[in-house]
Structures are given as structure tokens and as C-alpha cells.
Coordinates of C-alpha atoms in Angstrom, one line a residue:
A1 CA -17.2 -14.9 21.2
G2 CA -20.6 -15.2 19.4
A3 CA -22.0 -12.5 21.7
I4 CA -19.2 -10.0 21.4
G5 CA -18.0 -10.7 17.9
G6 CA -18.7 -8.8 14.7
R7 CA -19.0 -9.9 11.1
G8 CA -15.8 -11.7 9.9
Q9 CA -14.0 -11.5 13.2
V10 CA -11.9 -14.4 14.6
Y11 CA -11.5 -15.1 18.3
V12 CA -9.4 -17.5 20.3
L13 CA -9.4 -18.4 23.9
D14 CA -6.6 -17.0 26.1
M15 CA -5.0 -20.3 26.9
G16 CA -2.5 -18.9 29.4
E17 CA 1.2 -19.9 29.5
P18 CA 2.2 -23.1 27.7
V19 CA 2.5 -26.2 29.8
R20 CA 5.0 -29.0 29.0
I21 CA 3.4 -32.4 28.5
V22 CA 5.9 -34.2 30.7
E23 CA 5.0 -31.9 33.6
L24 CA 1.3 -32.5 33.0
A25 CA 1.9 -36.3 33.1
E26 CA 4.0 -36.1 36.3
T27 CA 1.2 -34.0 38.0
M28 CA -1.5 -36.6 37.0
I29 CA 0.7 -39.4 38.4
R30 CA 1.2 -37.6 41.7
L31 CA -2.6 -36.9 41.9
S32 CA -3.1 -40.6 41.7
G33 CA -0.9 -41.1 44.8
K34 CA 2.1 -42.5 42.9
E35 CA 5.6 -41.2 42.1
P36 CA 6.8 -40.6 38.6
G37 CA 9.9 -42.7 37.7
R38 CA 9.4 -45.0 40.7
D39 CA 5.8 -46.3 40.5
V40 CA 5.0 -45.2 37.0
E41 CA 7.5 -44.8 34.2
I42 CA 7.1 -42.1 31.5
E43 CA 8.2 -43.3 28.1
F44 CA 9.2 -40.8 25.4
V45 CA 8.1 -42.1 22.0
G46 CA 8.7 -39.0 19.9
A47 CA 6.3 -37.1 17.6
R48 CA 4.2 -39.2 15.3
P49 CA 3.2 -38.1 11.8
G50 CA 0.9 -35.1 12.0
E51 CA 1.7 -34.3 15.6
K52 CA 3.2 -30.9 16.7
L53 CA 5.8 -30.1 19.4
H54 CA 4.2 -26.6 19.7
E55 CA 0.6 -25.6 19.3
E56 CA 0.3 -22.5 17.1
L57 CA -3.0 -20.6 17.7
W58 CA -2.2 -17.9 15.2
S59 CA 0.3 -17.2 12.4
A60 CA 3.1 -14.6 12.3
A61 CA 1.1 -12.6 9.8
E62 CA -1.8 -12.2 12.3
T63 CA -2.2 -9.6 15.1
V64 CA -3.6 -10.6 18.5
T65 CA -5.3 -8.0 20.7
P66 CA -7.5 -8.2 23.8
S67 CA -11.2 -8.2 23.4
S68 CA -14.0 -7.0 25.7
H69 CA -13.7 -10.3 27.5
E70 CA -10.6 -11.0 29.5
A71 CA -10.4 -14.6 28.5
I72 CA -11.0 -14.1 24.7
L73 CA -8.5 -12.7 22.2
L74 CA -9.2 -11.0 18.9
V75 CA -7.1 -12.2 15.9
T76 CA -6.8 -9.9 12.9
R77 CA -4.7 -9.8 9.7
P78 CA -4.2 -7.4 6.9
P79 CA -6.2 -8.0 3.7
I80 CA -4.7 -10.4 1.1
D81 CA -5.2 -9.5 -2.5
A82 CA -6.6 -13.0 -3.4
A83 CA -7.0 -12.1 -7.0
W84 CA -3.4 -12.8 -7.7
L85 CA -1.5 -14.0 -4.6
E86 CA -3.6 -17.1 -4.0
E87 CA -3.1 -18.1 -7.7
A88 CA 0.7 -17.8 -7.4
R89 CA 2.7 -21.1 -7.3
G90 CA 6.3 -21.9 -6.4
A91 CA 8.8 -20.3 -4.0
Y92 CA 9.0 -16.9 -5.7
V93 CA 6.5 -14.3 -7.1
A94 CA 7.6 -12.1 -10.0
V95 CA 5.7 -8.8 -10.4
L96 CA 5.8 -6.7 -13.6
N97 CA 4.0 -3.5 -14.6
M98 CA 1.9 -3.7 -17.8
D99 CA 4.2 -1.1 -19.4
I100 CA 7.4 -3.2 -18.7
T101 CA 9.2 -4.9 -21.6
V102 CA 11.6 -7.7 -20.5
E103 CA 14.9 -8.5 -22.1
P104 CA 15.9 -12.1 -22.9
G105 CA 17.2 -14.0 -19.8
W106 CA 16.0 -11.3 -17.3
L107 CA 14.6 -13.7 -14.8
G108 CA 17.5 -16.1 -14.3
P109 CA 20.0 -13.7 -12.5
L110 CA 17.2 -12.7 -10.1
L111 CA 16.3 -16.2 -9.1
G112 CA 20.0 -17.2 -8.9
F113 CA 20.8 -14.3 -6.5
L114 CA 17.8 -15.2 -4.3
E115 CA 18.9 -18.9 -4.2
A116 CA 22.4 -17.9 -3.2
N117 CA 21.5 -15.3 -0.7
P118 CA 18.8 -16.5 1.8
G119 CA 18.9 -13.2 3.7
T120 CA 17.6 -11.3 0.7
G121 CA 13.8 -11.0 0.6
A122 CA 13.4 -9.3 -2.8
V123 CA 15.4 -8.4 -5.9
C124 CA 14.9 -5.9 -8.7
P125 CA 16.3 -5.9 -12.2
L126 CA 17.9 -2.8 -13.6
I127 CA 15.0 -0.9 -15.1
L128 CA 15.9 1.0 -18.3
L129 CA 14.0 3.8 -20.1
D130 CA 12.1 2.3 -23.0
A131 CA 12.7 5.5 -25.0
D132 CA 16.5 5.4 -24.3
P133 CA 17.7 1.9 -23.2
G134 CA 21.1 3.3 -22.6
R135 CA 19.8 5.3 -19.6
I136 CA 18.5 4.1 -16.3
N137 CA 14.9 4.4 -15.1
A138 CA 15.6 2.9 -11.7
A139 CA 18.2 0.7 -10.0
G140 CA 15.8 0.0 -7.2
Q141 CA 14.5 3.0 -5.1
D142 CA 16.0 5.3 -2.6
I143 CA 13.6 5.5 0.2
H144 CA 13.7 8.8 2.1
V145 CA 13.4 8.8 5.9
T146 CA 10.1 10.8 5.5
G147 CA 8.6 8.1 3.3
L148 CA 9.3 9.6 -0.2
G149 CA 10.5 7.2 -2.8
F150 CA 13.0 8.3 -5.5
N151 CA 14.0 6.3 -8.6
R152 CA 17.7 5.5 -8.0
W153 CA 20.0 6.9 -10.7
L154 CA 17.1 8.1 -12.9
G155 CA 18.4 9.3 -16.3
Q156 CA 22.0 8.2 -15.7
P157 CA 24.0 6.0 -18.2
R158 CA 23.4 2.3 -17.9
A159 CA 27.0 1.8 -17.1
R160 CA 26.5 3.6 -13.8
A161 CA 24.9 0.5 -12.3
G162 CA 27.9 -1.7 -13.1
T163 CA 27.5 -5.5 -13.3
H164 CA 27.6 -6.5 -9.6
P165 CA 24.4 -6.8 -7.4
L166 CA 24.1 -3.9 -5.0
P167 CA 22.0 -3.4 -1.9
V168 CA 19.2 -0.8 -2.1
S169 CA 16.8 0.6 0.4
G170 CA 13.7 0.0 -1.7
L171 CA 12.4 -2.2 -4.5
H172 CA 10.7 -0.7 -7.6
G173 CA 7.1 -1.7 -8.1
G174 CA 7.6 -1.8 -11.9
A175 CA 9.6 -5.1 -11.8
F176 CA 10.8 -7.2 -8.9
V177 CA 10.9 -10.8 -7.6
I178 CA 10.0 -11.6 -3.9
R179 CA 10.0 -14.8 -1.9
R180 CA 6.5 -16.2 -1.7
E181 CA 6.8 -17.2 2.0
I182 CA 7.7 -13.6 2.9
L183 CA 4.8 -12.2 0.9
D184 CA 2.5 -14.6 2.8
R185 CA 4.0 -13.5 6.1
L186 CA 3.3 -9.9 5.2
G187 CA -0.3 -10.7 4.4
G188 CA 0.2 -10.0 0.6
W189 CA 0.5 -6.6 -1.0
D190 CA -1.6 -4.1 1.0
E191 CA -4.2 -2.9 -1.5
R192 CA -4.9 0.2 0.5
G193 CA -1.7 1.5 -1.1
F194 CA -3.5 1.7 -4.5
L195 CA -1.3 2.5 -7.5
Y196 CA 1.4 4.8 -5.9
A197 CA 3.9 4.3 -3.0
E198 CA 2.7 0.7 -2.4
D199 CA 6.3 -0.4 -3.4
V200 CA 7.7 2.0 -0.8
Q201 CA 5.4 0.5 1.8
L202 CA 6.4 -3.1 0.8
S203 CA 10.1 -2.1 1.0
M204 CA 9.6 -0.7 4.5
L205 CA 8.0 -4.0 5.7
L206 CA 10.8 -6.0 4.2
Q207 CA 13.3 -3.8 6.1
M208 CA 11.3 -4.3 9.3
I209 CA 11.4 -8.1 9.2
G210 CA 15.1 -8.1 8.5
A211 CA 14.9 -9.0 4.8
D212 CA 17.4 -7.2 2.5
I213 CA 16.7 -5.8 -1.0
H214 CA 19.1 -5.9 -3.9
C215 CA 19.2 -4.6 -7.5
V216 CA 20.8 -7.1 -9.9
P217 CA 22.1 -5.3 -13.0
G218 CA 22.7 -8.6 -14.7
S219 CA 18.9 -8.6 -15.2
A220 CA 17.4 -5.8 -17.3
V221 CA 13.9 -4.7 -18.3
R222 CA 12.6 -1.6 -20.1
H223 CA 9.9 0.7 -18.8
D224 CA 7.7 3.1 -20.8
Y225 CA 8.2 5.9 -18.2
H226 CA 7.7 9.6 -17.9
L227 CA 8.3 11.5 -14.7
T228 CA 5.1 13.5 -14.3
M229 CA 2.5 14.6 -11.7
H230 CA -1.2 15.3 -11.6
P231 CA -3.6 16.0 -8.8
E232 CA -5.0 12.5 -8.3
K233 CA -1.5 11.0 -8.4
L234 CA -0.3 13.5 -5.8
F235 CA -3.3 12.6 -3.6
L236 CA -2.5 8.9 -3.8
L237 CA 1.2 9.4 -3.2
E238 CA 0.7 11.7 -0.2
R239 CA -2.1 9.7 1.3
N240 CA -0.1 6.5 1.1
R241 CA 3.0 8.2 2.4
G242 CA 1.1 9.5 5.4
W243 CA -0.4 6.1 6.0
M244 CA 3.1 4.5 6.0
V245 CA 4.7 7.1 8.3
L246 CA 1.9 6.9 10.8
T247 CA 1.9 3.1 10.9
D248 CA 5.5 2.0 10.4
F249 CA 7.4 4.4 12.7
R250 CA 7.0 4.6 16.4
G251 CA 5.7 7.8 18.0
R252 CA 9.1 8.7 19.5
T253 CA 10.7 8.3 16.1
R254 CA 8.2 10.5 14.4
L255 CA 8.9 13.1 17.1
A256 CA 12.6 12.9 16.6
L257 CA 12.2 13.3 12.8
A258 CA 9.6 16.1 13.2
P259 CA 11.9 18.8 11.6
L260 CA 12.4 16.6 8.5
F261 CA 8.7 15.8 8.3
A262 CA 7.9 19.5 8.5
L263 CA 10.4 20.3 5.8
T264 CA 9.0 17.7 3.5
E265 CA 5.4 18.9 4.1
L266 CA 6.5 22.5 3.4
M267 CA 8.1 21.4 0.1
I268 CA 5.0 19.5 -1.0
W269 CA 2.7 22.4 -0.1
G270 CA 5.1 24.8 -2.0
Y271 CA 4.9 22.5 -5.0
C272 CA 1.1 22.4 -4.8
M273 CA 1.0 26.2 -4.7
L274 CA 3.2 26.3 -7.8
R275 CA 0.9 23.9 -9.7
G276 CA -2.4 25.5 -8.7
P277 CA -5.7 24.9 -6.9
A278 CA -6.3 21.3 -8.0
F279 CA -3.1 20.3 -6.4
L280 CA -3.8 22.2 -3.2
R281 CA -7.1 20.5 -2.9
A282 CA -5.5 17.1 -3.5
K283 CA -3.0 17.6 -0.8
A284 CA -5.6 18.8 1.7
R285 CA -7.7 15.7 0.9
T286 CA -4.9 13.5 2.3
Y287 CA -5.4 14.9 5.8
H288 CA -9.1 14.3 5.6
W289 CA -8.6 10.7 4.4
L290 CA -6.1 9.9 7.2
A291 CA -8.4 11.4 9.9
A292 CA -11.3 9.4 8.6
H293 CA -9.3 6.1 8.8
R294 CA -8.0 6.4 12.4
A295 CA -9.3 3.0 13.4
E296 CA -7.6 1.3 10.5
L297 CA -4.4 3.1 11.3
R298 CA -4.4 1.7 14.8
E299 CA -5.1 -1.8 13.5
R300 CA -2.2 -1.5 11.0
R301 CA 0.1 -0.3 13.8
R302 CA -0.6 -3.5 15.7
F303 CA 0.1 -5.6 12.7
V304 CA 3.4 -3.8 12.1
R305 CA 4.5 -4.3 15.7
S306 CA 3.8 -8.0 15.4
I307 CA 6.2 -8.5 12.5
R308 CA 8.9 -6.1 13.4
R309 CA 12.5 -7.5 13.8
R310 CA 14.5 -4.3 13.3
S311 CA 14.2 -1.1 15.3
D312 CA 13.3 2.2 13.7
W313 CA 16.9 3.4 14.0
Q314 CA 18.3 0.2 12.4
I315 CA 15.9 0.9 9.5
L316 CA 16.7 4.6 9.3
R317 CA 20.4 3.9 8.8
R318 CA 19.5 2.0 5.6
L319 CA 17.3 4.8 4.2
R320 CA 18.2 8.0 2.4
W321 CA 18.5 11.3 4.3
G322 CA 18.9 13.7 1.3
Y323 CA 16.4 14.6 -1.3
A324 CA 16.7 13.8 -5.0
W325 CA 16.6 17.4 -6.1
S326 CA 16.8 16.7 -9.8
Q327 CA 13.5 14.8 -9.7
F328 CA 11.9 17.7 -7.7
V329 CA 13.1 20.2 -10.3
T330 CA 11.8 18.1 -13.2
L331 CA 8.3 18.0 -11.6
G332 CA 8.5 21.7 -10.6
R333 CA 9.1 22.7 -14.3
E334 CA 6.1 20.6 -15.5
R335 CA 3.1 22.6 -16.7
G336 CA -0.3 21.6 -18.2
T337 CA -1.5 18.0 -18.3
R338 CA -0.2 14.8 -19.6
E339 CA -2.0 11.9 -21.2
R340 CA -1.3 9.7 -18.1
T341 CA -3.9 11.4 -15.9
Q342 CA -6.8 9.0 -16.3
I343 CA -6.7 7.5 -12.8
P344 CA -10.1 6.6 -11.4
S345 CA -11.0 8.5 -8.2
E346 CA -11.5 6.7 -4.9
G347 CA -15.3 6.8 -5.4
E348 CA -15.0 5.4 -8.9
R349 CA -12.8 2.6 -7.6
A350 CA -15.2 1.8 -4.9
A351 CA -18.1 1.7 -7.4
A352 CA -16.1 -0.6 -9.7
R353 CA -15.5 -3.0 -6.8
R354 CA -19.3 -3.2 -6.1

């Protein structure tokens, strides 16, 4: 491993198939010329404190692949955002955007629902528009089969959500609560989904491992939200959507959905033509970025395969097949620039990390 390994890589020996200890004991007795149970008794004393019945060489969050040596395996895992995940304590992690304002008692209904429903991995409050708390910003997200994420019931009256928890295909990154053990299993929140569509990616991973997502209208928060678009936001959204589609869906699924993917691409390109050259350049950059990160895409696919519990078609049945046209129209009518355009570029973010 020292000869073939690179910086930060972890290797384990290929130990072969597991062997039962009782079979090993019987073999050793016979090699000594005696017969188990007749000449030598085997006594079962049970596991003592600290002992394991099964030896785990890697965790469920890690991906194991062959190395250049047939007897050595390479173990990898996605990056964990240690800045916040490792500081979290308790069984649940609550995530809030900086522009979210919580209402009194917002957390209790979310935790109560998770406690009562072990099959649910994450829950969202009902997110209301800060400028008009009588209207909905999002009751979770509607995840489209091509990776787009739409705010569920955006702009509709608060009463539309009712009072009972409802299953949704995606959580909203502005406010949600997730089980800590699930977040650990997923390797944290993948920081490569910087700023936009990372909640869609997390929702897809939850769907893959068989964890349901619910919106709990009994919990409400307010969000200072404006539906808007600018070139850097479009680049991040499309880059992260492409990353998700290429890593989360199997090749045959992408082939079957090719007409829908082509339609979505045409719509995005049409929108970029409507908005001008800066948007066209931003969309083109997504293809260059994905092509430059082919090795990381392959590594991510291996990780996704290692955690998958639902098939693509089981997941697709839970997603949205139609488009939220009203949100497309709102963005299509937008002209000029908004004050929320000061997002650092990828180069600026890399420089800040250094």
C-alpha cells in the first residue's frame, strides 16, 4: 500500500470470504489429530465487552474499489464538511438559512414527527414568504425527474398546505431537520453542490437509501425570498444538476429519459438566449466543468452505488414529471439585475479557501 498509494488514500487487505470462528476451531482440532465434540469440547461463552460478532473493515458511507494490486482494496468516502457537521450534537441536525426567521414553537412539531416516524429521514417546516406570511414560499420541493427543483406551492395561500404532514419528493435547503445518523451515513452535505441545488442532491440521496421526506405544516418559518436568476446562479444550478444526473441515475435510466433531458436542456438554452450572452456563457461553462471533473464523477458514482437501497424506477415514481411553468414564466419575464447577484465565482471561492 505504501508503494501504490497516494496522499490521503486508505487501503485495506482483501481478506476474502468471512470464516466462522467455530469452523476455524474445528479445523485446528482436527489438524491436531483429534475430533471436535469427542476428544475436545468447544464451549460457547458469548461475546465479552468490546468484542464484535462481525468485523467491519469499512463503513456504509465508504466506497471500496480494486487497486492496482489484486490483494489490496482502496477505500474512499465523500468529503465531510467538518466545519459544522463534526460540531453537531444529538440525534438530529437542524439547518436554517441566514435569511430565515423562525416562528415560536417551530422545532417541536418537526422533532415530534421524526420521533413518531422512524422511516422518515428528514422533515421541512412550512416556509412562508417574509413579505407576505399569508402565502407559501415552499412546502418542501418538487424534484423533477431531470434534476430540476421547484418550490412546492410557491405563492399559494398558507391554507393550501392544510395542517397534516404530507410526503414530499424533496426537502428545502432553507429550513429542515435531518437525522444525524443518516447525515453521517451520507458523508455529510456534499460541498461540491455549493449554494444551489445541494438540497436537491441531498433529497435524491435520501430517496436512494429509502428514507422518506415530509413537510410538517404545524411548523412554520418565514423566508426573505425573491425568485430571481443571474448568470452565476444559473451556472451553479446547472452545474450541480448535471453532476447529480450523471452520478445518481444509472446509464440505462438516463438513456430512457433522454427525450426529457433533451427537452429540459432546450428550455434552459432558450431561457439563456432570452437573457443574453452572459447567461449563454454561464450555461456553456457547465459542460466544461463536468468534462474537467470526469474522475470525480466516477468516484461519486461508486459511492452512490454503495448506499443505494431503491432502484431508479422506484425513485422516479416519487418525483415530479411535469414542469412548474409559473416559475419558468416568472424567471422569463425578469430583466436587468437584482441586488442578490454578489456570489463569488469559483476562482474567488478557491482563493478564499487558500
